[in-house]
Coordinates of C-alpha atoms in Angstrom, one line a residue:
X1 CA 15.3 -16.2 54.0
X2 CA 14.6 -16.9 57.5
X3 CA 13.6 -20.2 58.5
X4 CA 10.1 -19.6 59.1
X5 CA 9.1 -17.8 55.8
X6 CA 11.0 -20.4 54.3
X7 CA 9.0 -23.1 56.2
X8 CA 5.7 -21.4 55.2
X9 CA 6.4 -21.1 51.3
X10 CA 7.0 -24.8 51.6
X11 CA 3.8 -25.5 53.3
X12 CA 1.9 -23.5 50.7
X13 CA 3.4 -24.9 47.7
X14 CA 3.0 -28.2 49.5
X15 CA -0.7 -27.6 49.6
X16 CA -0.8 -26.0 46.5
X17 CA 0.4 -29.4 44.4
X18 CA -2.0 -31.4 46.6
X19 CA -5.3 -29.3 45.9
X20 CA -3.6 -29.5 42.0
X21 CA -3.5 -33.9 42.0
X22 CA -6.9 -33.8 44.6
X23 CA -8.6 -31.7 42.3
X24 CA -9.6 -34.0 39.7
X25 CA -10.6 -36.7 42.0
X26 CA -12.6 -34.0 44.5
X27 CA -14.7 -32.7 41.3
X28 CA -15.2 -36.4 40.0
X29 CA -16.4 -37.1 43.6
X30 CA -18.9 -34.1 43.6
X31 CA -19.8 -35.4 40.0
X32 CA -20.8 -38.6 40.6
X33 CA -22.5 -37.6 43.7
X34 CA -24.8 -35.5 42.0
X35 CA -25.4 -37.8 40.1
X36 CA -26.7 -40.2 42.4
X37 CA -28.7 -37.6 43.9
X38 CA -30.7 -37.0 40.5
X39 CA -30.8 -40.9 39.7
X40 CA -32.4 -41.7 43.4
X41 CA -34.1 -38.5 42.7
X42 CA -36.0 -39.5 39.0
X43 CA -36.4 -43.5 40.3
X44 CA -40.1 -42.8 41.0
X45 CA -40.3 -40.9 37.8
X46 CA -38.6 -43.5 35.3
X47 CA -41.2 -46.1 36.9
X48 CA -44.2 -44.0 35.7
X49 CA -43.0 -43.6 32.3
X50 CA -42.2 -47.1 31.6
X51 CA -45.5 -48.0 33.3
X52 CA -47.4 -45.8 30.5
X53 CA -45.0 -46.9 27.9
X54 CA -46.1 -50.5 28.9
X55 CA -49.8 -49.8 29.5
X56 CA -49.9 -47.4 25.7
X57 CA -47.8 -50.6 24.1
X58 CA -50.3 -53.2 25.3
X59 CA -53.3 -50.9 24.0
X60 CA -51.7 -50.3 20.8
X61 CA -50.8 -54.1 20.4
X62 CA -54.6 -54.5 21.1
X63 CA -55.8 -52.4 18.7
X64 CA -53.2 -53.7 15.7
X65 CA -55.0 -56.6 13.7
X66 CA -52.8 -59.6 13.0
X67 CA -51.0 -59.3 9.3
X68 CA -48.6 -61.2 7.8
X69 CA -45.0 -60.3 8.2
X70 CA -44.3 -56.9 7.3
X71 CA -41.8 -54.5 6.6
X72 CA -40.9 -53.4 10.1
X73 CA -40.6 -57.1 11.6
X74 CA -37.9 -57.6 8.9
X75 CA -36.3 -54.2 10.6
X76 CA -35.9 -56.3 13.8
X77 CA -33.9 -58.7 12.4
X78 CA -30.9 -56.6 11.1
X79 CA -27.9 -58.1 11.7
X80 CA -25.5 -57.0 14.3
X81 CA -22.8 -55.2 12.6
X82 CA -20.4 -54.4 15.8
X83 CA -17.9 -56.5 15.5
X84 CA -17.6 -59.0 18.3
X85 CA -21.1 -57.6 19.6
X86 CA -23.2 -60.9 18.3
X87 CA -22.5 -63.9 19.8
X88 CA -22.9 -67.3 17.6
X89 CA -24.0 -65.3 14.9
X90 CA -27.5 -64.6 16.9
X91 CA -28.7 -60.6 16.9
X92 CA -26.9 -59.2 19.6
X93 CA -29.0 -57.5 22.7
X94 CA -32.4 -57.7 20.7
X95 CA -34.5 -57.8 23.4
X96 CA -32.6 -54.5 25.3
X97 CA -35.2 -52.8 27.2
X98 CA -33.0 -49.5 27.9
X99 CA -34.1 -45.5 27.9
X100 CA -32.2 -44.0 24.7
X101 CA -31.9 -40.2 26.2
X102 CA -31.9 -38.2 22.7
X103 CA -31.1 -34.7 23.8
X104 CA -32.8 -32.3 20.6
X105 CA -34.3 -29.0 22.5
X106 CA -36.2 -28.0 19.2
X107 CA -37.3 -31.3 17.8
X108 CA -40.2 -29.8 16.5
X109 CA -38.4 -26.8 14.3
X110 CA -38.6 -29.1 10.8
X111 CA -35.3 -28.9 9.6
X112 CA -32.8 -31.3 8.6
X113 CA -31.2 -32.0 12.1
X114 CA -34.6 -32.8 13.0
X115 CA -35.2 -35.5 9.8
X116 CA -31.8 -36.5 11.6
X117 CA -33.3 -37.0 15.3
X118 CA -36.6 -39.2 13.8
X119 CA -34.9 -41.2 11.2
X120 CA -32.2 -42.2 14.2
X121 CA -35.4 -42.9 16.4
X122 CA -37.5 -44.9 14.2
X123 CA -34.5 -46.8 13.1
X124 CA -33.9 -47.3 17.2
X125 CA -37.5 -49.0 17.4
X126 CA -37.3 -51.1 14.9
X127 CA -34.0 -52.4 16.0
X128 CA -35.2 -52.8 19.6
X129 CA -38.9 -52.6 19.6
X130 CA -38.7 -52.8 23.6
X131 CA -36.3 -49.7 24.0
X132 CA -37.6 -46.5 25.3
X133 CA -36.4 -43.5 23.2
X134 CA -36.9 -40.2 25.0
X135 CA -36.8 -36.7 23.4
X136 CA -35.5 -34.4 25.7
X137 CA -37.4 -30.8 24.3
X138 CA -37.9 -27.3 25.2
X139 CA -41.0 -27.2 22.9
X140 CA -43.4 -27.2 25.9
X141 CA -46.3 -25.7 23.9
X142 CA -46.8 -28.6 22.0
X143 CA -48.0 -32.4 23.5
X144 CA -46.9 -35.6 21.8
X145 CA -49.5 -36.2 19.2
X146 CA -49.0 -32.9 17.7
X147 CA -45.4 -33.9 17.7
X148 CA -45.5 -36.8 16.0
X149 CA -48.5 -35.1 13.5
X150 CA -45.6 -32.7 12.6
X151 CA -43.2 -35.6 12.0
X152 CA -45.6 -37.4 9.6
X153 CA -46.6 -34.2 7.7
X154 CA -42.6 -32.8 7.2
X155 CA -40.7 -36.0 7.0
X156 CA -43.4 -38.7 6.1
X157 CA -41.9 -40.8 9.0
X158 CA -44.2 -42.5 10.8
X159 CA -43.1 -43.3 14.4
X160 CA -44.2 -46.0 16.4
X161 CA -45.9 -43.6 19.6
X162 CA -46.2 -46.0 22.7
X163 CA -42.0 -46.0 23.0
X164 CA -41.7 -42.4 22.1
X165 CA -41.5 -39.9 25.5
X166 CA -40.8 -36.5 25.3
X167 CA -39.2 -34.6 28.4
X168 CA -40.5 -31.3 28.6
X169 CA -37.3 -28.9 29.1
X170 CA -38.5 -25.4 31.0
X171 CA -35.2 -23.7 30.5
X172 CA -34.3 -23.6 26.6
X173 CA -34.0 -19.9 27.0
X174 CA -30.3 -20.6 28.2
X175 CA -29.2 -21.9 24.5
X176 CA -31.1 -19.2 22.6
X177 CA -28.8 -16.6 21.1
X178 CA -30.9 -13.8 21.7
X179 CA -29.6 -14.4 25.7
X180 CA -25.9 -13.7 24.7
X181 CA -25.3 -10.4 23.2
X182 CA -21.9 -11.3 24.1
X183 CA -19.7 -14.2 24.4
X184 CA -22.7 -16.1 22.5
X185 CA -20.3 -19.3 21.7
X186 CA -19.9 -19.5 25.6
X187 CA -22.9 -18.1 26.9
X188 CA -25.1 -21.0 24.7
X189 CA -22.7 -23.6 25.9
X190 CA -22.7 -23.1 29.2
X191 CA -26.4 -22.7 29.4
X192 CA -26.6 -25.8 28.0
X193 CA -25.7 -27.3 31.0
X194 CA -28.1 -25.5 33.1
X195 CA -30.6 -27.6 30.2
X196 CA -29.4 -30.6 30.3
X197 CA -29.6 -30.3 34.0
X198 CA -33.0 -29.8 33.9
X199 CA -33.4 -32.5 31.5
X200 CA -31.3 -35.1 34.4
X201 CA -33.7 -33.9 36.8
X202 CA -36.7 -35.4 35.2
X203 CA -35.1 -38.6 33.8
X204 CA -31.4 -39.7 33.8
X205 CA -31.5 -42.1 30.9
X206 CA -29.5 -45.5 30.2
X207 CA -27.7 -43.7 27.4
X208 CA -27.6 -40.2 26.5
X209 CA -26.6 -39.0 22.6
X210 CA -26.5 -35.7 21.9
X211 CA -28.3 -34.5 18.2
X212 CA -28.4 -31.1 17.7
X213 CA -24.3 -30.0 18.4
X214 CA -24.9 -29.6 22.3
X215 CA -21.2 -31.0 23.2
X216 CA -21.0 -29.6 26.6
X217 CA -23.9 -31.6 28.0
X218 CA -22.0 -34.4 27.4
X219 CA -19.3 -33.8 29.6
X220 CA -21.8 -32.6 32.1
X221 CA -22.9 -36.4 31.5
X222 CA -20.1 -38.3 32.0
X223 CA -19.3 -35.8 34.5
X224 CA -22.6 -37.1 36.8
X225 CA -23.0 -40.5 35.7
X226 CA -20.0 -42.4 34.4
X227 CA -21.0 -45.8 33.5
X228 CA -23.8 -43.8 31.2
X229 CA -22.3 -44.6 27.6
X230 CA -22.8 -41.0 25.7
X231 CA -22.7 -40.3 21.8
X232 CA -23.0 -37.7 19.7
X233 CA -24.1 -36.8 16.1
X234 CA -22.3 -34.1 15.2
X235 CA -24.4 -31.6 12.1
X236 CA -21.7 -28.6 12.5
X237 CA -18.7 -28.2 14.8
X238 CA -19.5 -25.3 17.5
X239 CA -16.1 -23.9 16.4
X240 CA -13.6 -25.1 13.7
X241 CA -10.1 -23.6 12.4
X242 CA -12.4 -22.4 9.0
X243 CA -14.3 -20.0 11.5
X244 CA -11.1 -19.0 13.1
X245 CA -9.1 -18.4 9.7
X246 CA -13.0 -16.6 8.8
X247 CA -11.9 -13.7 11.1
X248 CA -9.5 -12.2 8.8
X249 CA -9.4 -9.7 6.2
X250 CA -11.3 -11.8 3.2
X251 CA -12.9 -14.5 5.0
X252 CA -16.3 -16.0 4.8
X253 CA -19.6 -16.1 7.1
X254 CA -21.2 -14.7 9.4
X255 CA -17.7 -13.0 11.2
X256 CA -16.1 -12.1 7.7
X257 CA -13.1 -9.7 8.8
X258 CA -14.3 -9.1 12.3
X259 CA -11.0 -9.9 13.9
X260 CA -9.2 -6.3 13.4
X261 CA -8.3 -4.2 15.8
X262 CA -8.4 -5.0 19.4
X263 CA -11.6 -6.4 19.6
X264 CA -11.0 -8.4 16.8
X265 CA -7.5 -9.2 18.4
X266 CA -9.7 -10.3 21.9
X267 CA -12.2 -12.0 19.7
X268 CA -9.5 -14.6 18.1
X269 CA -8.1 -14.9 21.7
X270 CA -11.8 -15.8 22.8
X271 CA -12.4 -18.5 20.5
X272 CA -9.2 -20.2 20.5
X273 CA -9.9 -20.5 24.3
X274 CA -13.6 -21.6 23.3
X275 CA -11.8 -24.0 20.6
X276 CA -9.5 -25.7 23.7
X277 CA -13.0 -25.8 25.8
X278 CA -14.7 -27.6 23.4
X279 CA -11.9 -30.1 22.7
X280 CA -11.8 -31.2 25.9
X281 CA -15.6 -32.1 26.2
X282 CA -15.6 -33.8 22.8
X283 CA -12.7 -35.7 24.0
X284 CA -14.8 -38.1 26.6
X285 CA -17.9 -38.9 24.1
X286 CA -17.9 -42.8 23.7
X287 CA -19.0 -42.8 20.2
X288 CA -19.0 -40.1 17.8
X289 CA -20.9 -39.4 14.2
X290 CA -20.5 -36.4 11.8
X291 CA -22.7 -36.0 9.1
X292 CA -20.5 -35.5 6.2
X293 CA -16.1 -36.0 5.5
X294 CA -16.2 -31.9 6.0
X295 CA -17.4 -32.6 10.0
X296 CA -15.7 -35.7 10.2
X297 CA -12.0 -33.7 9.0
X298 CA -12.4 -30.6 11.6
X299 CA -14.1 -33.3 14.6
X300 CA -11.1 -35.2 14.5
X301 CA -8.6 -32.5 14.1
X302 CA -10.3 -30.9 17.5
X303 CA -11.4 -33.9 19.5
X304 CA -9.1 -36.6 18.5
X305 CA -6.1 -35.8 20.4
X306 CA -8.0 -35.5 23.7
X307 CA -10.3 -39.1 22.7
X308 CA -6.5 -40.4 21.7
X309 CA -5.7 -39.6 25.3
X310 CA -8.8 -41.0 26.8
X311 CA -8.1 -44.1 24.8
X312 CA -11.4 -43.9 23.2
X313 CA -12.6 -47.2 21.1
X314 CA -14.2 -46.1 18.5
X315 CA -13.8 -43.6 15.8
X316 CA -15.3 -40.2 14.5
X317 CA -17.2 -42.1 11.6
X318 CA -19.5 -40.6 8.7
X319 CA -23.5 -41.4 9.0
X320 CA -24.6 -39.2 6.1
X321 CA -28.0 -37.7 7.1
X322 CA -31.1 -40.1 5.8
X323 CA -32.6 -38.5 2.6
X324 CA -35.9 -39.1 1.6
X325 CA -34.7 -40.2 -1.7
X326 CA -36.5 -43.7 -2.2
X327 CA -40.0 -41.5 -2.1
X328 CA -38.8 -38.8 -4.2
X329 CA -38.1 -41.0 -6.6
X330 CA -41.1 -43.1 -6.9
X331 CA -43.2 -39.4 -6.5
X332 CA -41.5 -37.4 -9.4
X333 CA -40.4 -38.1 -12.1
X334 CA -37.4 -37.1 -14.7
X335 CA -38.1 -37.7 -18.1
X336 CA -38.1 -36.2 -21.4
X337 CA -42.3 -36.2 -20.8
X338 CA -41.8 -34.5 -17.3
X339 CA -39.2 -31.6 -19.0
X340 CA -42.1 -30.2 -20.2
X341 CA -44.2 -29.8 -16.9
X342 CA -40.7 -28.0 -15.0
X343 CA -41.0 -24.2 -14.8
X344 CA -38.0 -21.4 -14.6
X345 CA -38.0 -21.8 -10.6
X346 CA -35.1 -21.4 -8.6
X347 CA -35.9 -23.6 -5.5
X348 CA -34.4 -22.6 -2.3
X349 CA -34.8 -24.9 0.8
X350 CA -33.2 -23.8 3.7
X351 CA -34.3 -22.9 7.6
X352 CA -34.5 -19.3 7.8
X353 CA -31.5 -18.8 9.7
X354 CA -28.5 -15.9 9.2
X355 CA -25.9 -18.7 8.3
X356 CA -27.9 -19.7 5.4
X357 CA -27.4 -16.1 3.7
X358 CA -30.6 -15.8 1.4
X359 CA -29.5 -12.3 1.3
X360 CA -26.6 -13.9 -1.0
X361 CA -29.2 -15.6 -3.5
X362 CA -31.8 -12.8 -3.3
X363 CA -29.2 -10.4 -5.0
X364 CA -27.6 -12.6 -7.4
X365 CA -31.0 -13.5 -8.5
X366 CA -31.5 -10.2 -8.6
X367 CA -28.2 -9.7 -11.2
X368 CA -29.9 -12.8 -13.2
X369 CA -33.3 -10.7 -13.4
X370 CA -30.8 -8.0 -14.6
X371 CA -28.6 -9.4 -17.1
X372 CA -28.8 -8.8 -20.5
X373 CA -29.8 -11.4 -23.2
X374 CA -28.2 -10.1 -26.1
X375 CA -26.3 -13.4 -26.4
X376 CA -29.2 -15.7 -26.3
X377 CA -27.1 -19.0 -27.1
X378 CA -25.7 -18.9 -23.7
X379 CA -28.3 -16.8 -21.3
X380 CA -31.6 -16.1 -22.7
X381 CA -34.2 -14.5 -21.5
X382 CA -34.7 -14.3 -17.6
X383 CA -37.5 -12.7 -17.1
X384 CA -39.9 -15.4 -16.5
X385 CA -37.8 -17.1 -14.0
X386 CA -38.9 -17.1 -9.8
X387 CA -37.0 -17.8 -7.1
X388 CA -39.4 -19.7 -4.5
X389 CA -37.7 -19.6 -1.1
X390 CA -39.1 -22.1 1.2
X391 CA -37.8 -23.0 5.0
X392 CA -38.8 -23.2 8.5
X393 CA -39.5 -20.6 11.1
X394 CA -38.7 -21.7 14.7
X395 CA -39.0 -18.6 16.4
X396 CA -39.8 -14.9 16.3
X397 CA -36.3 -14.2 15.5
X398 CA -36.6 -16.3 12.6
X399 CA -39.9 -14.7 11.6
X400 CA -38.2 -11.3 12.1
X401 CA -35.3 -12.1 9.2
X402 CA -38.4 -13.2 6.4
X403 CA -39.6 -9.5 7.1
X404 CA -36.4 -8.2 6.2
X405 CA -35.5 -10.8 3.5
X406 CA -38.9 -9.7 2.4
X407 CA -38.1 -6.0 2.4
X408 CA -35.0 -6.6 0.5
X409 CA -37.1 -8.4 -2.0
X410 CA -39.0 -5.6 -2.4
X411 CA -35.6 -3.4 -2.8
X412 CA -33.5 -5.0 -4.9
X413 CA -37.2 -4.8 -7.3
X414 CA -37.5 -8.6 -7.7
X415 CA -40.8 -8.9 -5.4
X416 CA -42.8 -10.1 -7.9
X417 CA -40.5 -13.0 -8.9
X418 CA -39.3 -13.8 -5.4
X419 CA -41.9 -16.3 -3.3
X420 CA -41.4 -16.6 0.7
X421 CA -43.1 -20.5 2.0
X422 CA -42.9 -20.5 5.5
X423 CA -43.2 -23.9 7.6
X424 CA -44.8 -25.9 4.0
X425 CA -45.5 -29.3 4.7
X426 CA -44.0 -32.6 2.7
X427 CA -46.6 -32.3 0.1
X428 CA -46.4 -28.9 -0.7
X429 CA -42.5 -29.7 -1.1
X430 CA -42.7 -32.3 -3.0
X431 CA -44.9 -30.5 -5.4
X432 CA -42.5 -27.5 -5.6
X433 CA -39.3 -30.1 -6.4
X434 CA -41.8 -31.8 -8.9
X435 CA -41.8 -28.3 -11.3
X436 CA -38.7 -26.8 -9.9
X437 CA -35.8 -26.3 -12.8
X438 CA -32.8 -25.6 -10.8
X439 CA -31.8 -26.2 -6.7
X440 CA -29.7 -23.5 -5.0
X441 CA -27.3 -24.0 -1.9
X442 CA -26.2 -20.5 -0.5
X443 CA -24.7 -21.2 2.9
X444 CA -20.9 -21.3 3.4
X445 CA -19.3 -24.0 4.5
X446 CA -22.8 -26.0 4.7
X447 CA -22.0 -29.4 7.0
X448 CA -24.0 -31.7 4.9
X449 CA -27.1 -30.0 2.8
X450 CA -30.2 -32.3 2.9
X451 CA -31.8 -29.8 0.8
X452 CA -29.3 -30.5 -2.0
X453 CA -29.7 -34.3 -1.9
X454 CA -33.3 -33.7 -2.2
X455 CA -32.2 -31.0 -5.5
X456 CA -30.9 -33.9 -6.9
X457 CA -32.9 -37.1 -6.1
X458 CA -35.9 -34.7 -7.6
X459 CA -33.9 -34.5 -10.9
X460 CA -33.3 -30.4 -9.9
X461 CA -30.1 -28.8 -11.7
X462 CA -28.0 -27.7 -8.5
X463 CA -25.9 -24.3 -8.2
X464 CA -24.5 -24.9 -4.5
X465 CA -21.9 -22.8 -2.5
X466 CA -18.3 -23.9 -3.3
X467 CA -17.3 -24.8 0.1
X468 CA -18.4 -28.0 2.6
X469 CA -20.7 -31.0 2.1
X470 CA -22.3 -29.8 -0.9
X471 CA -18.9 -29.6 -2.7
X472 CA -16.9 -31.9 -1.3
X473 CA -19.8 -35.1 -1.1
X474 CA -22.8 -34.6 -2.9
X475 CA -22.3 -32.4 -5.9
X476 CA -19.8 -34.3 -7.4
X477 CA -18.9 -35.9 -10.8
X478 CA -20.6 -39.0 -11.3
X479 CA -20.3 -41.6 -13.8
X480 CA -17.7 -39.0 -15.9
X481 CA -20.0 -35.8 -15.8
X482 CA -21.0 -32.7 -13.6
X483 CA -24.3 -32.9 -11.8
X484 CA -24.2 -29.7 -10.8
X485 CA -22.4 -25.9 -10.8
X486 CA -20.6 -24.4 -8.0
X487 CA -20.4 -20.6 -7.1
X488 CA -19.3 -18.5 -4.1
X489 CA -20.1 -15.0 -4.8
X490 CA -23.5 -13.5 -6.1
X491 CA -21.8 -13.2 -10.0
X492 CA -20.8 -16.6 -9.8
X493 CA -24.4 -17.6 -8.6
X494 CA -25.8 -15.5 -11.4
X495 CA -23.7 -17.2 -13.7
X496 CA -24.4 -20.3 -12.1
X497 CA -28.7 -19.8 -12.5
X498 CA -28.2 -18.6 -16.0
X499 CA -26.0 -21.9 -17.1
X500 CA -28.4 -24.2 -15.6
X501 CA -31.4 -22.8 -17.3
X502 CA -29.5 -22.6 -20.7
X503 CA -28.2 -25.5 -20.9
X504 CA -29.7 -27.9 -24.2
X505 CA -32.6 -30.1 -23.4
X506 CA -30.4 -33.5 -24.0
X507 CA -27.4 -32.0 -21.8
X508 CA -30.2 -30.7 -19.1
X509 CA -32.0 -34.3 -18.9
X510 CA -28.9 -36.1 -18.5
X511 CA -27.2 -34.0 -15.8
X512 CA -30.8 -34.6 -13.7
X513 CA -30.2 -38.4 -14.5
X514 CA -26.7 -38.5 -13.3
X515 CA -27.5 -36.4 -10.3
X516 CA -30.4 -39.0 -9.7
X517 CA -28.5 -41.5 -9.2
X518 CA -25.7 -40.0 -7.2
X519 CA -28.5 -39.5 -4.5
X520 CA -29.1 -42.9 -4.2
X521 CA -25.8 -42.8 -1.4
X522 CA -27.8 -40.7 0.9
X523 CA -31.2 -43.2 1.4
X524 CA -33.3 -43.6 4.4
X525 CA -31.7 -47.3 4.5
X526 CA -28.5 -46.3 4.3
X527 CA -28.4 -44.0 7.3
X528 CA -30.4 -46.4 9.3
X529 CA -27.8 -49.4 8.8
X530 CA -25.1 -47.1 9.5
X531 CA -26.7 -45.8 12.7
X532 CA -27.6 -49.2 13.8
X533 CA -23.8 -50.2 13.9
X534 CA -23.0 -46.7 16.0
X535 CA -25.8 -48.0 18.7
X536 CA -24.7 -51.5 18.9
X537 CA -21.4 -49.9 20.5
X538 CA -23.5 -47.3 23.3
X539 CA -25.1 -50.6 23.7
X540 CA -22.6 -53.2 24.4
X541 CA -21.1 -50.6 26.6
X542 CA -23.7 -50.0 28.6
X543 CA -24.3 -53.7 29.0
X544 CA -21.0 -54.2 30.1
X545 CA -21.9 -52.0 32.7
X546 CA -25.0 -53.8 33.9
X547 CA -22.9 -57.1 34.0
X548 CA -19.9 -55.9 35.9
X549 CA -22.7 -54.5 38.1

């Protein structure tokens, strides 16, 4: 090789390992000076909202006769339970006067993630009654009092307005599926960052948590702003080695045996690349919470190597989702007097979304409808029995599937027995788990299931899928019996319905009594002591920060 080709490919592979150890530093640069361009950029704009917050606080404290100590004054004195967080045993950062940045682009959809987002807000307040707690949201057709109207209504959870903000979003469009034919995994994630970009634009807060399974934005985060502490509460992982496995001949979901041929070899190929992505952005979130020991298995299995790397504090820890089970108890009863008021219903409770598959329940109802009740020591008579499907509908997508759940209703010839409730409030729940005989769980591989907590808390018989949460935490053995039956296809489910409602009336009434008090795990309190401890360590981080400032 002659000197000077010699000479060049030296040069060039010189240059080459230099842009390869520069690179990091170079886009950690560009990062963070971004990132002082949007906080410089929102300064006038953070004054303004903490200005209203201040002048809505002092005309609500105004307003608010004086009363003896209540409730939410005791909520203020929690104890700090971060170790090493409270100093001489006083509450630790009581009086911070942050911006919580909870990033939810449909907090106003109704569903469990959103019981989630409030609960963690409300327990935020009451913890820090001077923090600010702002919703970042793509649900610009609706202002704050309708908001919060919504909140009350759905989850009976009455938030304290002044320190609520909501960022108004004008981009949510990016994250909706219906933008991706293709690539959908990808094309969401990415245009999430385009989102939460928008959301940085308007207000870069003091600490930034992700709700609602946006991961990316998060190492878009510590990407701009690195002394920004960032968590996340993880409902579903984006991607997990079940969906993977899911692919192949005899899997489950959504993708059930999608991964023949050469698409489907492509397709693997995709989301193992997706799967590596995703890793590495979970890897650099400062605290991390799952909502059930199913999240918490396949979290750690995909972002605890790169968090081991990162020598990340804390660990992926279980805050099961807040259940209203405290007022379901005090509201319905379960008693040998309130057998008698419970009707043949078959309560479904779900958000009216594909992974949910009511097209699963609709036909094994409609083999239970079907069977025959020659043996009527074990089945009986199904005829009477309805199957009341009630769930949220977020957009016309949504609204789109209950036509066609509707129209397959009206095929499989169970219309008559089959009710659709679309967007019911708290009330109109509560009265259908009041008369409700037995709670159904159809969705594979279901993260938590709120739904089935509140099955069981109202004394319901549950028949859940055999797979997730449902199975693995809530619809357990408790205190040496079933409270429940687990199923996977639509016979199984069949089977499932028809057990619960033959069961004997002594053997029925104590399986709702056992499952009663299995609930009592999932409370409102519980989650909001176990979210309280997750906050204390975003907090002490970020005022670390401010003192080594």
């Amino acid at each position: 090789m002659p000197l000077s080709r010699a000479l060049s490919v030296t040069i060039a592979l010189i240059v080459l390992a230099s842009i390869s150890l520069l690179a990091p530093f170079l886009v950690r640069s560009i990062g963070g000076g971004i990132g002082w361009y949007l906080s410089r950029k929102t300064r006038d704009r953070r004054s303004l909202i903490l200005a209203r917050v201040k002048a809505e606080e002092e005309s609500s404290s105004r307003e608010q006769k004086k009363t003896p100590k209540s409730e939410d004054e005791e909520w203020e004195k929690i104890e700090s339970y971060a170790a090493g967080f409270a100093k001489n045993g006083d509450i630790a950062a009581n009086d911070w006067e942050g911006v919580v940045g909870f990033f939810h682009p449909f907090c106003n959809a109704g569903g469990g993630g959103e019981r989630v987002l409030w609960a963690a807000i409300i327990a935020t307040q009451k913890r820090w009654p001077k923090a600010v707690c702002a919703v970042y949201t793509g649900d610009q057709d609706v202002d704050k009092r309708a908001i919060l109207e919504r909140v009350v209504n759905r989850f009976n959870i009455h938030l304290h307005p002044p320190t609520v903000v909501f960022i108004y979003l004008s981009t949510r469009h990016y994250v909706h599926s219906t933008t991706y034919p293709h690539l959908t995994l990808l094309g969401q994630s990415l245009g999430s960052l385009i989102l939460v970009y928008d959301a940085f634009s308007l207000l870069v807060p003091d600490i930034f948590i992700d709700t609602m399974g946006y991961a990316f934005t998060l190492g878009l985060s510590k990407l701009l702003f690195p002394k920004v502490p960032t968590g996340a509460y993880v409902h579903y992982p984006t991607i997990s080695t079940d969906m993977l496995g899911s692919l192949d001949e005899g899997g489950q979901g959504v993708n059930a045996g999608t991964g023949k041929g050469w698409k489907g070899v492509a397709k693997k190929k995709y989301w193992h690349i997706f799967a590596w992505m995703y890793s590495w952005v979970g890897g650099d979130v400062d605290v991390v919470m799952t909502n059930s020991s199913w999240t918490q298995a396949h979290i750690r299995s995909l972002w605890g190597p790169n968090r081991a790397k990162r020598a990340k504090p804390s660990d992926v820890e279980v805050v099961f989702p807040p259940v209203a089970v405290e007022e379901l108890e005090r509201e319905i009863e379960v008693s040998e007097v309130s057998e008698k008021k419970r009707d043949r219903v078959l309560l479904y409770i779900a958000q009216f979304r594909p992974e949910k598959n009511h097209t699963l329940i609709l036909k094994a109802f409609s083999e239970l409808l079907a069977s025959k009740s020659g043996d009527s020591s074990s089945r009986g008579s199904f005829k009477d029995t309805k199957l009341v499907l009630i769930g949220s509908v977020r957009h016309s997508e949504d609204a789109t599937r209950v036509y066609d759940l509707r129209l397959l209703a009206h095929e499989l010839k169970i219309k008559a027995n089959t009710d659709f409730i679309c967007d019911a409030s708290w009330p109109e729940i509560l009265n259908w788990l009041r008369r409700s005989w037995v709670g159904v769980n159809g969705m594979w591989n279901e993260h938590f299931g709120i739904g089935v907590v509140e099955y069981q808390a109202a004394g319901l018989v549950s028949v859940v899928n055999d797979s997730g949460g449902p199975k693995n935490d809530i619809v357990v053995d408790y205190e040496g019996g079933p409270t429940g039956f687990h199923a996977t296809t639509a016979s199984e489910f069949a089977d499932g319905f028809a057990k619960a409602l033959s069961l004997p009336a002594q053997e029925t009434l104590a399986m709702r009594l056992r499952a009663r008090a299995s609930a009592k795990r999932f409370t409102e309190e519980a989650f909001a002591r176990h979210w309280i401890v997750q906050m204390e360590k975003l907090i002490e981080l970020q005022s670390r920060i401010n003192i080594r400032k």
